[in-house]
Tab-separated table of C-alpha atoms in Angstrom:
chain	number	residue	atom	x	y	z
A	654	MET	CA	15.231	45.085	-63.585
A	655	ILE	CA	12.560	46.284	-61.239
A	656	SER	CA	9.017	44.993	-61.770
A	657	GLY	CA	9.839	43.903	-65.313
A	658	THR	CA	11.126	47.330	-66.447
A	659	ALA	CA	14.687	48.070	-67.433
A	660	ILE	CA	16.365	50.950	-65.609
A	661	PRO	CA	18.162	53.241	-68.091
A	662	VAL	CA	21.822	53.853	-67.394
A	663	GLY	CA	22.776	57.512	-67.037
A	664	PRO	CA	20.583	60.616	-67.264
A	665	VAL	CA	16.954	60.092	-68.314
A	666	ARG	CA	15.056	62.498	-70.597
A	667	THR	CA	11.543	62.553	-72.069
A	668	CYS	CA	10.986	62.568	-75.824
A	669	VAL	CA	8.810	65.602	-76.648
A	670	GLY	CA	7.213	63.602	-79.470
A	671	CYS	CA	6.087	60.282	-78.008
A	672	ARG	CA	6.601	61.277	-74.325
A	673	ALA	CA	8.630	58.117	-73.586
A	674	ARG	CA	11.295	58.394	-70.867
A	675	VAL	CA	14.600	56.921	-72.043
A	676	ALA	CA	18.335	57.391	-71.569
A	677	ARG	CA	19.652	60.725	-72.840
A	678	SER	CA	22.070	58.907	-75.134
A	679	ASP	CA	19.134	57.425	-77.083
A	680	LEU	CA	17.658	60.845	-77.895
A	681	LEU	CA	18.584	63.724	-80.190
A	682	ARG	CA	18.888	67.095	-78.462
A	683	ILE	CA	17.301	70.006	-80.333
A	684	VAL	CA	18.099	73.684	-79.681
A	685	VAL	CA	16.717	76.843	-81.231
A	686	VAL	CA	18.967	79.440	-82.885
A	687	GLY	CA	17.358	82.391	-84.615
A	688	GLY	CA	13.950	80.759	-85.001
A	689	GLU	CA	15.375	77.575	-86.555
A	690	LEU	CA	15.614	74.260	-84.719
A	691	LEU	CA	19.083	72.722	-84.911
A	692	PRO	CA	20.187	69.192	-83.999
A	693	ASP	CA	22.749	69.185	-81.191
A	694	VAL	CA	24.394	65.856	-81.856
A	695	ARG	CA	27.175	66.343	-79.300
A	696	HIS	CA	24.829	67.693	-76.574
A	697	ARG	CA	27.102	70.739	-76.172
A	698	MET	CA	25.274	73.738	-77.678
A	699	HIS	CA	24.244	76.561	-75.363
A	700	GLY	CA	20.692	77.168	-74.315
A	701	ARG	CA	17.629	75.170	-73.455
A	702	GLY	CA	17.247	71.885	-75.290
A	703	ALA	CA	14.378	69.591	-76.174
A	704	HIS	CA	14.936	65.877	-76.651
A	705	VAL	CA	13.340	63.706	-79.309
A	706	HIS	CA	13.948	60.231	-80.713
A	707	PRO	CA	16.016	60.466	-83.918
A	708	ASP	CA	12.990	59.251	-85.846
A	709	PRO	CA	10.889	61.287	-88.317
A	710	GLY	CA	7.717	59.927	-86.689
A	711	CYS	CA	8.572	61.401	-83.289
A	712	VAL	CA	9.633	64.697	-84.867
A	713	ASP	CA	6.328	64.885	-86.787
A	714	LEU	CA	4.370	64.097	-83.629
A	715	ALA	CA	6.239	66.796	-81.680
A	716	GLU	CA	5.545	69.293	-84.467
A	717	ARG	CA	1.819	68.426	-84.534
A	718	ARG	CA	1.597	68.818	-80.759
A	719	LYS	CA	3.539	72.124	-80.919
A	720	ALA	CA	5.892	70.599	-78.362
A	721	PHE	CA	9.118	72.284	-79.516
A	722	PRO	CA	8.072	75.893	-78.771
A	723	ARG	CA	6.591	74.788	-75.443
A	724	ALA	CA	9.647	72.747	-74.376
A	725	LEU	CA	12.114	75.419	-75.510
A	726	ARG	CA	9.993	78.247	-74.066
A	727	VAL	CA	10.065	80.344	-77.234
A	728	PRO	CA	7.227	81.644	-79.404
A	729	GLY	CA	6.495	79.472	-82.440
A	730	PRO	CA	6.373	78.419	-85.172
A	731	LEU	CA	9.941	77.175	-85.554
A	732	GLY	CA	11.666	75.880	-88.679
A	733	LEU	CA	12.474	72.166	-88.776
A	734	ASN	CA	14.513	72.124	-92.018
A	735	GLN	CA	17.892	71.442	-90.366
A	736	VAL	CA	16.501	68.678	-88.149
A	737	ARG	CA	14.770	66.942	-91.074
A	738	ALA	CA	17.946	67.213	-93.197
A	739	TYR	CA	19.988	65.663	-90.371
A	740	LEU	CA	17.521	62.773	-89.955
A	741	GLU	CA	17.463	62.139	-93.703
A	742	LEU	CA	21.262	62.104	-93.871
A	743	ARG	CA	21.423	59.790	-90.838
A	744	THR	CA	18.914	57.398	-92.412
A	745	ARG	CA	20.770	57.431	-95.719
A	746	ASN	CA	24.119	56.704	-94.017
A	747	ARG	CA	22.659	53.786	-92.048
A	748	GLY	CA	21.479	52.168	-95.291
A	749	MET	CA	25.045	51.948	-96.572
């Protein structure tokens, strides 16, 4: 710890929703394919990616701020259906 702050281990990325800087492993990578945002769970899909906490609140905040088109450098608006479905499924599986 330096000055009371924990140093993340590994690569650090910024959440496009809340703008917090955290370890890449704590964030969900989002890529755009054909105007639809897709979750890249394995961090292996081609193209530019945007990182967001796997939390509906951060995704909503990023959508309100129009952060996805800006971070991915594509014209908006972009569909979030796949990302929301992934987050819902993830939340449902954690409850089990």
